[in-house]
mmCIF file of C-alpha atoms and ligand atoms in Angstrom:
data_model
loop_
_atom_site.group_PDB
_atom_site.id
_atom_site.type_symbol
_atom_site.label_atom_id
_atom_site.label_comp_id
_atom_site.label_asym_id
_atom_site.label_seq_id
_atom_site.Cartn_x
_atom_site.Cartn_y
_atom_site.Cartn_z
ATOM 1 C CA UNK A 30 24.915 25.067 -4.288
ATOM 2 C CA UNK A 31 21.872 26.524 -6.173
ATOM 3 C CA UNK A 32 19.017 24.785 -7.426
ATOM 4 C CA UNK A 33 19.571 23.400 -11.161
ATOM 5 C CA UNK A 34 16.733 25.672 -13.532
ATOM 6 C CA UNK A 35 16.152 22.350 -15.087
ATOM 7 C CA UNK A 36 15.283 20.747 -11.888
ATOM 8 C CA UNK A 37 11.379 18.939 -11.972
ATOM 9 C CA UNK A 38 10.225 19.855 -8.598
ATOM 10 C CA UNK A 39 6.885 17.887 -9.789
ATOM 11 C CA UNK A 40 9.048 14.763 -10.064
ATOM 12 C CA UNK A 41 11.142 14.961 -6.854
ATOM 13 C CA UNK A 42 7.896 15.131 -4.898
ATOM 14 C CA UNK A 43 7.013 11.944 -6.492
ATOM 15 C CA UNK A 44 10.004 10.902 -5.320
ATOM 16 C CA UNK A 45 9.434 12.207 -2.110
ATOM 17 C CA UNK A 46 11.617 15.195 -1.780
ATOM 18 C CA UNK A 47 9.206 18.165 -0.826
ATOM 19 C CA UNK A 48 10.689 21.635 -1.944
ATOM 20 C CA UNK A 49 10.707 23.320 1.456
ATOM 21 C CA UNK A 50 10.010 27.636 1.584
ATOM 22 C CA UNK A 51 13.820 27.733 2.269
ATOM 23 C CA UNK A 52 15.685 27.912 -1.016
ATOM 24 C CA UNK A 53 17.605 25.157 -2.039
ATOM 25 C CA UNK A 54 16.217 23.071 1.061
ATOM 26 C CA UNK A 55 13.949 19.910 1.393
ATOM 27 C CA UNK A 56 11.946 17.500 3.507
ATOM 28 C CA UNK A 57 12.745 14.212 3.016
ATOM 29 C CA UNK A 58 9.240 11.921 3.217
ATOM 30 C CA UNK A 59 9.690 8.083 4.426
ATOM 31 C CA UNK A 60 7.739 5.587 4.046
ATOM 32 C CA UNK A 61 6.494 4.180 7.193
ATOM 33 C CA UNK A 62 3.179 2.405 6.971
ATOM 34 C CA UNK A 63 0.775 2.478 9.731
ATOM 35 C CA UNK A 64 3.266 4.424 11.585
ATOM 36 C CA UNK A 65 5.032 1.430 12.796
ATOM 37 C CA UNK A 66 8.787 2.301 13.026
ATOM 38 C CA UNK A 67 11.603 -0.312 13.712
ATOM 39 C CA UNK A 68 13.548 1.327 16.500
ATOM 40 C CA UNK A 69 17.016 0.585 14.821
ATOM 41 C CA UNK A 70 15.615 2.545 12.065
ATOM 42 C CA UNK A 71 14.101 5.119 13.891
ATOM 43 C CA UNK A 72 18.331 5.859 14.829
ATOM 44 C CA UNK A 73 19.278 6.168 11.692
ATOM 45 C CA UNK A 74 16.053 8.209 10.626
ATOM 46 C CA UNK A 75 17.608 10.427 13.469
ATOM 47 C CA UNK A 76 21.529 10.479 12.086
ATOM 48 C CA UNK A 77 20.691 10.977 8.853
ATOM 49 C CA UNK A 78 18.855 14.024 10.173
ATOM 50 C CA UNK A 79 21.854 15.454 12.191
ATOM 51 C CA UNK A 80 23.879 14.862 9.187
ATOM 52 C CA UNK A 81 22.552 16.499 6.238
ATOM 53 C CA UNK A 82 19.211 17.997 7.151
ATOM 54 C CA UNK A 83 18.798 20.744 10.296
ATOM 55 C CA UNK A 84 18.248 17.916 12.874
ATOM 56 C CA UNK A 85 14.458 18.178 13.431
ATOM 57 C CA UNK A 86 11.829 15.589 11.955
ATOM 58 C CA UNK A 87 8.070 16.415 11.334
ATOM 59 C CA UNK A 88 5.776 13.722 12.453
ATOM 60 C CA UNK A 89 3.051 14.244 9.359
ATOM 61 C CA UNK A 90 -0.628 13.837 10.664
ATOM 62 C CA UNK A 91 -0.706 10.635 8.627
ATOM 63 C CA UNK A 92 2.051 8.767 10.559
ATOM 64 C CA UNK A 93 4.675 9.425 8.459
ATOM 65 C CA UNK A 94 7.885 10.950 9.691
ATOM 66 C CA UNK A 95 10.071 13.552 7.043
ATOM 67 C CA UNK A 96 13.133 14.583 7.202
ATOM 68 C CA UNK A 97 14.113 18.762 7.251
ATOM 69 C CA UNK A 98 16.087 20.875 6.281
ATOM 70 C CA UNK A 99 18.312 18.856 2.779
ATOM 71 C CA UNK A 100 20.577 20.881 1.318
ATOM 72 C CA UNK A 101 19.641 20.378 -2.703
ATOM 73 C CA UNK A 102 23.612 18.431 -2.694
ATOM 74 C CA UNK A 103 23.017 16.516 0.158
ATOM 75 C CA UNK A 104 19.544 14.764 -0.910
ATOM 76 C CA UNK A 105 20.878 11.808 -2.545
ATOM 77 C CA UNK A 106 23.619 11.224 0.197
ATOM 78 C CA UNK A 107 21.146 11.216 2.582
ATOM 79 C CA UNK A 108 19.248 8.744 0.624
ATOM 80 C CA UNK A 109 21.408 6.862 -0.199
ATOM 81 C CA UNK A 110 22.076 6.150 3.644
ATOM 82 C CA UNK A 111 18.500 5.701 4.419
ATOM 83 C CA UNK A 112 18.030 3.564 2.187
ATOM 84 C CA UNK A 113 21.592 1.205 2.616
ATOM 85 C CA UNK A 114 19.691 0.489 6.384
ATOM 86 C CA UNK A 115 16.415 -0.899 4.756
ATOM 87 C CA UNK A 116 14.561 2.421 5.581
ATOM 88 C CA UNK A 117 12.447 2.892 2.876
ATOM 89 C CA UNK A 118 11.092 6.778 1.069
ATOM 90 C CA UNK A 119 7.584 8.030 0.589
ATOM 91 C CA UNK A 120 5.862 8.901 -2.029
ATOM 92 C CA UNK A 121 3.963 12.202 -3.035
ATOM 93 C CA UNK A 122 1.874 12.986 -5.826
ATOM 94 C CA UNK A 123 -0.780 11.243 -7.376
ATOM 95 C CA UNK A 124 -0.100 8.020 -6.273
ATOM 96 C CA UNK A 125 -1.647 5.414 -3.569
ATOM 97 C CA UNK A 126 -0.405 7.014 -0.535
ATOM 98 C CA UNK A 127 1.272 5.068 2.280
ATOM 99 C CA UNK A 128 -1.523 3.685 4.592
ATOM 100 C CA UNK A 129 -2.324 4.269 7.584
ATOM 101 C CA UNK A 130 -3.958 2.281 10.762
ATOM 102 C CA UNK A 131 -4.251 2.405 14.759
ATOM 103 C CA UNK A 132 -3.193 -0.078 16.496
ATOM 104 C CA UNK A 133 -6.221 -2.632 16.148
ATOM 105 C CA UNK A 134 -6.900 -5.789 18.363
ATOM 106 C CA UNK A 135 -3.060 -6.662 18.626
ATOM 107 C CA UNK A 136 -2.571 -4.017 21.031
ATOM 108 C CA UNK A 137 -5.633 -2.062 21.731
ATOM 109 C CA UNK A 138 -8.207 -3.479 24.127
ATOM 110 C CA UNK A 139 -11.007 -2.177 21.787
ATOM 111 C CA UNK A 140 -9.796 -3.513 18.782
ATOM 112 C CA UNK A 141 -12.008 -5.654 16.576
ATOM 113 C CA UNK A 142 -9.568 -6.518 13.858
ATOM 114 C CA UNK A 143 -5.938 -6.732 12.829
ATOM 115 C CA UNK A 144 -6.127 -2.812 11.620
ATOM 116 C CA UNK A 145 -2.342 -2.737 11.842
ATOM 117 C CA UNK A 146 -1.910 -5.608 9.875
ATOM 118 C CA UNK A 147 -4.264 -5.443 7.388
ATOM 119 C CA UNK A 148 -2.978 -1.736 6.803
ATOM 120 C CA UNK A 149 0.892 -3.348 6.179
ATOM 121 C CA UNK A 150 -0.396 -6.123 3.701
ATOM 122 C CA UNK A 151 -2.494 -3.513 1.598
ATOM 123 C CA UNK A 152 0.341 -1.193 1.832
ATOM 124 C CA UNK A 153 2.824 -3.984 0.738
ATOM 125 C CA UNK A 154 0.760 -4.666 -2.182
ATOM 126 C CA UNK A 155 -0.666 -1.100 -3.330
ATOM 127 C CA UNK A 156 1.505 1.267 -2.199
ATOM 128 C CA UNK A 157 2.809 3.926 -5.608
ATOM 129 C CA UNK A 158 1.603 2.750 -8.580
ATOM 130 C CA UNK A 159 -0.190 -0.508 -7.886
ATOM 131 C CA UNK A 160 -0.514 -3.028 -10.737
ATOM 132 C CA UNK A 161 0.776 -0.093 -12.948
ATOM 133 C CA UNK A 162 -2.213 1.759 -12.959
ATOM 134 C CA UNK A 163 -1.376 5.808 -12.846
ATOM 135 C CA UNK A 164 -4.261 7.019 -10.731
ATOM 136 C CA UNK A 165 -5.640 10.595 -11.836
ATOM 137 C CA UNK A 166 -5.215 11.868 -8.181
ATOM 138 C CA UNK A 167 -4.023 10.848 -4.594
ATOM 139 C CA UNK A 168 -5.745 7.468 -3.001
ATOM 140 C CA UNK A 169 -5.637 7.671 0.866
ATOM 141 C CA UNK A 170 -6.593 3.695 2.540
ATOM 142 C CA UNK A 171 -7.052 3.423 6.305
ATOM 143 C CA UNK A 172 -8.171 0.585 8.540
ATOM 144 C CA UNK A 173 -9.778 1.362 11.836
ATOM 145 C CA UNK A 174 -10.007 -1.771 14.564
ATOM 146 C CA UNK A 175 -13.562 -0.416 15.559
ATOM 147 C CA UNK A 176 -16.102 1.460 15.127
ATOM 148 C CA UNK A 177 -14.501 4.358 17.143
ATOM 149 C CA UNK A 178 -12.747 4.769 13.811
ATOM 150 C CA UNK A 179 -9.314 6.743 15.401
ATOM 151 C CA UNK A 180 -7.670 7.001 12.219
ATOM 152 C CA UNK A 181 -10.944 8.165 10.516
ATOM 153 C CA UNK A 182 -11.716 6.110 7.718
ATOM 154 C CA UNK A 183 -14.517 8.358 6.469
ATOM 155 C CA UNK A 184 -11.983 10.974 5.070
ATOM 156 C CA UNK A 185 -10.175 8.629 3.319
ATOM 157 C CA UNK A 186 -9.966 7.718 -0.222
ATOM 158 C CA UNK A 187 -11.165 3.971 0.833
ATOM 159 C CA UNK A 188 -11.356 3.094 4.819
ATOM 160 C CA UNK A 189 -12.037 0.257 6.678
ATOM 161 C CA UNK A 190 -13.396 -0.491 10.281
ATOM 162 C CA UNK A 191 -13.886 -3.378 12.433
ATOM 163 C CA UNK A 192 -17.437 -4.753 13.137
ATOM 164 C CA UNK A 193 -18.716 -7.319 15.253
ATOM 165 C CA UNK A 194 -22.054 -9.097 15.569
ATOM 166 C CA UNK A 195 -23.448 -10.198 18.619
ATOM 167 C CA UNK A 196 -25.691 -13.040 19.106
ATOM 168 C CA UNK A 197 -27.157 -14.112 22.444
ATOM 169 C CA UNK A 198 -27.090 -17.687 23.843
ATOM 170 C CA UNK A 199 -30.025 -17.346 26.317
ATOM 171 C CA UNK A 200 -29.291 -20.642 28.672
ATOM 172 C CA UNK A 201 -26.325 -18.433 29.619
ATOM 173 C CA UNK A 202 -28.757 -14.917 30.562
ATOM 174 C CA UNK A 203 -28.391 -14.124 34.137
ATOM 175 C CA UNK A 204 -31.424 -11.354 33.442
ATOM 176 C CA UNK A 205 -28.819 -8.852 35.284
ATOM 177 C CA UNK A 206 -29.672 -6.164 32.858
ATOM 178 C CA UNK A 207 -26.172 -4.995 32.197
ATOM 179 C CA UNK A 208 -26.008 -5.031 28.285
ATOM 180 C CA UNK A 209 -29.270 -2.907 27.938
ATOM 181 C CA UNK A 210 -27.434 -0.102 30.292
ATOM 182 C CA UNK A 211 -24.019 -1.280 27.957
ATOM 183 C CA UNK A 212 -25.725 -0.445 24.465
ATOM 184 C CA UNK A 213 -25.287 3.224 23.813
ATOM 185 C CA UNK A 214 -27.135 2.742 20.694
ATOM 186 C CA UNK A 215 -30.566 1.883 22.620
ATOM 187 C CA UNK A 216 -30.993 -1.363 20.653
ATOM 188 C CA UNK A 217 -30.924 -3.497 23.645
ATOM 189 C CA UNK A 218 -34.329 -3.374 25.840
ATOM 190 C CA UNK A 219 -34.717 -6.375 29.039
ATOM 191 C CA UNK A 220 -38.057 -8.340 28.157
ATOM 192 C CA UNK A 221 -40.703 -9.636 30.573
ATOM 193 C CA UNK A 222 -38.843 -12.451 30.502
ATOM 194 C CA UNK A 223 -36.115 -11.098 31.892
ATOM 195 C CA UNK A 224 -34.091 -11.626 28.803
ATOM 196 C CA UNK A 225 -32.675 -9.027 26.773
ATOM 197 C CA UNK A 226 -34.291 -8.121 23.153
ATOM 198 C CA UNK A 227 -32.131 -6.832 20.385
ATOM 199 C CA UNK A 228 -33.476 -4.096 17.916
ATOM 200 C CA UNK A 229 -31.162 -4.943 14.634
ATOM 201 C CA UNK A 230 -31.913 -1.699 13.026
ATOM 202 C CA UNK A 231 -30.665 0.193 16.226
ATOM 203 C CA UNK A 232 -27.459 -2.525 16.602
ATOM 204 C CA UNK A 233 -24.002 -0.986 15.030
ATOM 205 C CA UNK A 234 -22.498 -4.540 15.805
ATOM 206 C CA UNK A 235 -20.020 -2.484 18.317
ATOM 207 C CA UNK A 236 -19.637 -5.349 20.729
ATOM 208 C CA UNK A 237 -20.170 -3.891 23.505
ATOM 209 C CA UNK A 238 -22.781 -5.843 24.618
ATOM 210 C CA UNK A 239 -20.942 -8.594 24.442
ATOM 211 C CA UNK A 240 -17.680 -7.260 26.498
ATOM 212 C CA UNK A 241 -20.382 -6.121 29.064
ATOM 213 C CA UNK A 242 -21.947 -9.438 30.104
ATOM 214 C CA UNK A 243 -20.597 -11.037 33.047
ATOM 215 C CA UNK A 244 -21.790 -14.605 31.739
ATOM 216 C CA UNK A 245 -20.887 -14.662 28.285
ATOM 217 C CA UNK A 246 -24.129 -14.979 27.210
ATOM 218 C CA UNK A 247 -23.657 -12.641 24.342
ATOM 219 C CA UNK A 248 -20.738 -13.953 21.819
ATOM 220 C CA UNK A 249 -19.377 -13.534 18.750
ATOM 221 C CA UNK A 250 -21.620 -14.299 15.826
ATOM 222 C CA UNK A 251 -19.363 -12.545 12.821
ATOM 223 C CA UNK A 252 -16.423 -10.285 12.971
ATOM 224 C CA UNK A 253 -15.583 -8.242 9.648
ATOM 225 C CA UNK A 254 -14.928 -4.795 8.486
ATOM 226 C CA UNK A 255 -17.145 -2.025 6.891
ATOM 227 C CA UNK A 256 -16.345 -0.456 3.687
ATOM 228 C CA UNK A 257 -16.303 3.224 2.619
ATOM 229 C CA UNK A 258 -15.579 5.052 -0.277
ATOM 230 C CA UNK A 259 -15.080 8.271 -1.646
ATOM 231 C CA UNK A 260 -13.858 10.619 2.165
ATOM 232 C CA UNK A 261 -11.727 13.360 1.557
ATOM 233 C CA UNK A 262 -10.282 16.398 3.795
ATOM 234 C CA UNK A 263 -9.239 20.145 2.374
ATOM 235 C CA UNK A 264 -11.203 22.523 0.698
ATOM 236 C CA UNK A 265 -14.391 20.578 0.064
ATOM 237 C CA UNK A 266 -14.547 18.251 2.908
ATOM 238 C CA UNK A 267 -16.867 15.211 2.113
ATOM 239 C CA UNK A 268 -17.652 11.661 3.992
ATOM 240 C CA UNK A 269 -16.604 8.488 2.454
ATOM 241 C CA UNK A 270 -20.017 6.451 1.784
ATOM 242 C CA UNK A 271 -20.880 2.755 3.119
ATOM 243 C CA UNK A 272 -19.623 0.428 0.516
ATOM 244 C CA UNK A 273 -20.124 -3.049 2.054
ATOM 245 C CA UNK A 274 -20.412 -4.627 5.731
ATOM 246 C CA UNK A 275 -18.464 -7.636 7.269
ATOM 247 C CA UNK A 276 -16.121 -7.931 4.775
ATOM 248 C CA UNK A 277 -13.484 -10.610 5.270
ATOM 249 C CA UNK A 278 -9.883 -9.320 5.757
ATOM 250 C CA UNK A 279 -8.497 -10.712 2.452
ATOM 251 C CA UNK A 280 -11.392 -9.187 0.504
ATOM 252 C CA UNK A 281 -10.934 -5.920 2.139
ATOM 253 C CA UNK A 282 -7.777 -6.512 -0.332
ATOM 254 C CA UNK A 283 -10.337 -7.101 -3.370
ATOM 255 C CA UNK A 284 -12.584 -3.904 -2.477
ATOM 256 C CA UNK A 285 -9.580 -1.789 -2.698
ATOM 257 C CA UNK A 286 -8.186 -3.498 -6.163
ATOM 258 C CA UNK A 287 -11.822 -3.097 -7.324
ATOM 259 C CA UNK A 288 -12.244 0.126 -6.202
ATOM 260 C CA UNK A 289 -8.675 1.433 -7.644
ATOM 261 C CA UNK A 290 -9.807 0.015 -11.299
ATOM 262 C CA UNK A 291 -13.059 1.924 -10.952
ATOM 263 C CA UNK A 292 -11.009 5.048 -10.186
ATOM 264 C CA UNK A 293 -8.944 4.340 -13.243
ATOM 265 C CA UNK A 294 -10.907 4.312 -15.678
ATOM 266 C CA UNK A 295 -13.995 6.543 -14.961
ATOM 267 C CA UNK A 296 -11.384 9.360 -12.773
ATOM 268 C CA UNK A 297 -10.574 12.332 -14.611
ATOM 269 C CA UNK A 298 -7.371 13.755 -14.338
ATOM 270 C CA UNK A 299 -6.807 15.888 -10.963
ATOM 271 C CA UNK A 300 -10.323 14.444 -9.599
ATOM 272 C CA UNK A 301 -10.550 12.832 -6.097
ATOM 273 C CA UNK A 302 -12.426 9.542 -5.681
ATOM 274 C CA UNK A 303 -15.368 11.264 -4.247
ATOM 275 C CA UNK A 304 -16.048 13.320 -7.092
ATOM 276 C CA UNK A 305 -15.681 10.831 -9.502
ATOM 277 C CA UNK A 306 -18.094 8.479 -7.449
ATOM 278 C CA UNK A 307 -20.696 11.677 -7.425
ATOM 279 C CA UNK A 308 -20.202 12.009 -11.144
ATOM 280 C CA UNK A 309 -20.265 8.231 -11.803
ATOM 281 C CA UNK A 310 -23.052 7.316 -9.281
ATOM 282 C CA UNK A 311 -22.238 5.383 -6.161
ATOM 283 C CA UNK A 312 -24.830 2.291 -7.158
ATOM 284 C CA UNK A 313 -21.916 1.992 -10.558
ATOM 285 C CA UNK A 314 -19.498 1.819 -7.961
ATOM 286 C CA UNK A 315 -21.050 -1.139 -6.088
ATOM 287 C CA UNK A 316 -21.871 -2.556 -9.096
ATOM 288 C CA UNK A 317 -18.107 -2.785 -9.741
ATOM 289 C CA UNK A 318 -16.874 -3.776 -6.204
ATOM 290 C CA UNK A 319 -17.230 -7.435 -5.473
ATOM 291 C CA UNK A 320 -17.215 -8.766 -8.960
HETATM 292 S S1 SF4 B 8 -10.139 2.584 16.295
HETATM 293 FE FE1 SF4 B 8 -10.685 1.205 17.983
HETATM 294 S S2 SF4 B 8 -9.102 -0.364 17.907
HETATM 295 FE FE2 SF4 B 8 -8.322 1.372 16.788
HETATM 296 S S3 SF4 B 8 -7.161 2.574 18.308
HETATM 297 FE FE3 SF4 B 8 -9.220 3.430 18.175
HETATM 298 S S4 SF4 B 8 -10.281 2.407 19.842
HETATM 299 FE FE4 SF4 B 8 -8.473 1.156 19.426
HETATM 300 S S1 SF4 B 9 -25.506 -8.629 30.375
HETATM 301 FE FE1 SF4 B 9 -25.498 -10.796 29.823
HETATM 302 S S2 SF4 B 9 -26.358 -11.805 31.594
HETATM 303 FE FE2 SF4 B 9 -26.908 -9.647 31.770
HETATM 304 S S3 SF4 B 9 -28.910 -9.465 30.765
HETATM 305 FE FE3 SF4 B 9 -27.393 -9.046 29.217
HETATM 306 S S4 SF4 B 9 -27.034 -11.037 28.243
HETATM 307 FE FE4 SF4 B 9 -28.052 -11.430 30.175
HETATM 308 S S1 SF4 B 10 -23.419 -4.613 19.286
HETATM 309 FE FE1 SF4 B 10 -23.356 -2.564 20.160
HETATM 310 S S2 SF4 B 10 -25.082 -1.507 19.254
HETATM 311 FE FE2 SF4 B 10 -25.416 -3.694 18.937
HETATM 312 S S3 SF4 B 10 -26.656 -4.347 20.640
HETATM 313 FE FE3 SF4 B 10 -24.522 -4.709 21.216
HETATM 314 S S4 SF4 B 10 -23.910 -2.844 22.311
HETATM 315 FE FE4 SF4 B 10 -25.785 -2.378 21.195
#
């Protein structure tokens, strides 16, 4: 079957049907926030696959999975059998994108915060066209569980990372020097009292003082996420900008809402975050964020 003149290629990558080099064949897109993918699904992803597209799947480099190789008549056959066993399709376009995460502190001994989790609820709640607001461009969101930032929320639209702040209970100071050797940042330095001395405007609040100490002595003061705003990848690479520290996980929710109104109604059409926040002024944006 040939493709239909009429057909609105612009619209069926909306819908998540890419237009693939091959004529008359796409990729499928799924949705499959922060690349977490049921296993029983993951079978059917795989059927479908055999049995209308060429059998191979492309794992995208933002953890989503697409389907190749639809025939133009078998596109809504394979949807609809994707989508009778709950698996759900992406979205292209300008739209908020399906977020992404790593694994955070339910499975990675690093992690900080719930990355994974936090990614699903602001996924659940923005994903498309959240609160009906047509965005003039694509919106990336990532949450990192630290501050080694794996899924790299400085390129994204808005990204998140866990922080930590350390505070130190000194009865419990053994004087072994461990956490000044620990601090790659240099902001820990052993006094002449044999206690160690923290330099806040070297600290990153990375922690790792306080997995380091063999008594405990360092714990948990606050644990929250940093904010950034405006990353982007491709032709004109820039870094998302610091946007607020220890922010608690359900107003990590309210900086993206806030953010995603901002982007509304200053964005022009076609213009990434970034650019709008360099037209617009970052302090406008803070302004905004928070209210
Ligand atoms: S960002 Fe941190 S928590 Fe997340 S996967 Fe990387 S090391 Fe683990
Ligand atoms: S690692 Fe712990 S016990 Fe050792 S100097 Fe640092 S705070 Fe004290
Ligand atoms: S939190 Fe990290 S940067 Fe700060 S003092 Fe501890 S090890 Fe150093």
């Amino acid at each position: 079957m040939t493709l239909p003149k009429t057909i609105d290629l612009a619209a069926m990558k909306t819908g998540g049907f890419i237009k693939q080099k091959e004529k008359d064949f796409f990729a499928l897109r799924l949705r499959t926030p922060v690349g977490k993918i049921d296993a029983d699904h993951l079978e059917v992803i795989s059927k479908v696959s055999r049995k209308y597209g060429d059998g191979n799947l492309h794992l995208t480099v933002r953890q989503g999975i697409e389907i190749q190789g639809i025939p133009f008549e078998q596109l809504q056959n394979a949807r609809d059998d994707l989508e009778a066993a709950g698996v759900r399709i992406g979205a292209c376009g300008p739209r908020f994108r399906v977020v992404t995460a790593c694994p955070g502190a339910e499975i990675c001994p690093n992690g900080l915060v719930d990355s994974a989790g936090l990614g699903l609820a602001a996924d659940e709640r923005f994903y498309g066209q959240p609160e009906g607001l047509e965005l003039p461009h694509k919106f990336k969101v990532t949450f990192a569980g630290c501050l080694a930032c794996c899924p790299k929320p400085q390129e994204n639209d808005v990204g998140f990372h866990g922080l930590v702040e350390p505070e130190l209970f000194a009865d419990d100071c053994n004087g072994c020097g461990v956490c000044e050797v620990t601090c790659k940042e240099g902001a820990i330095v052993m006094g002449d009292d044999d206690l160690p001395i923290k330099d806040d405007a070297k600290c990153i609040d990375c922690g790792d003082c306080i997995k380091s100490c063999p008594t405990d002595a360092w714990k948990v003061k606050r644990v929250g996420l940093a904010a950034y705003a405006g990353g982007r990848w491709g032709r004109h690479p820039e870094l998302g900008q610091k946007i607020g520290e220890f922010i608690s996980p359900d107003d990590a929710m309210e900086v993206i809402a806030d953010v995603l109104r901002f982007y509304k109604e200053e964005g022009k059409r076609g213009e990434r975050l970034g650019v709008t926040i360099g037209r617009v002024g970052l302090d406008e944006l803070k302004r905004r964020v928070g209210k």
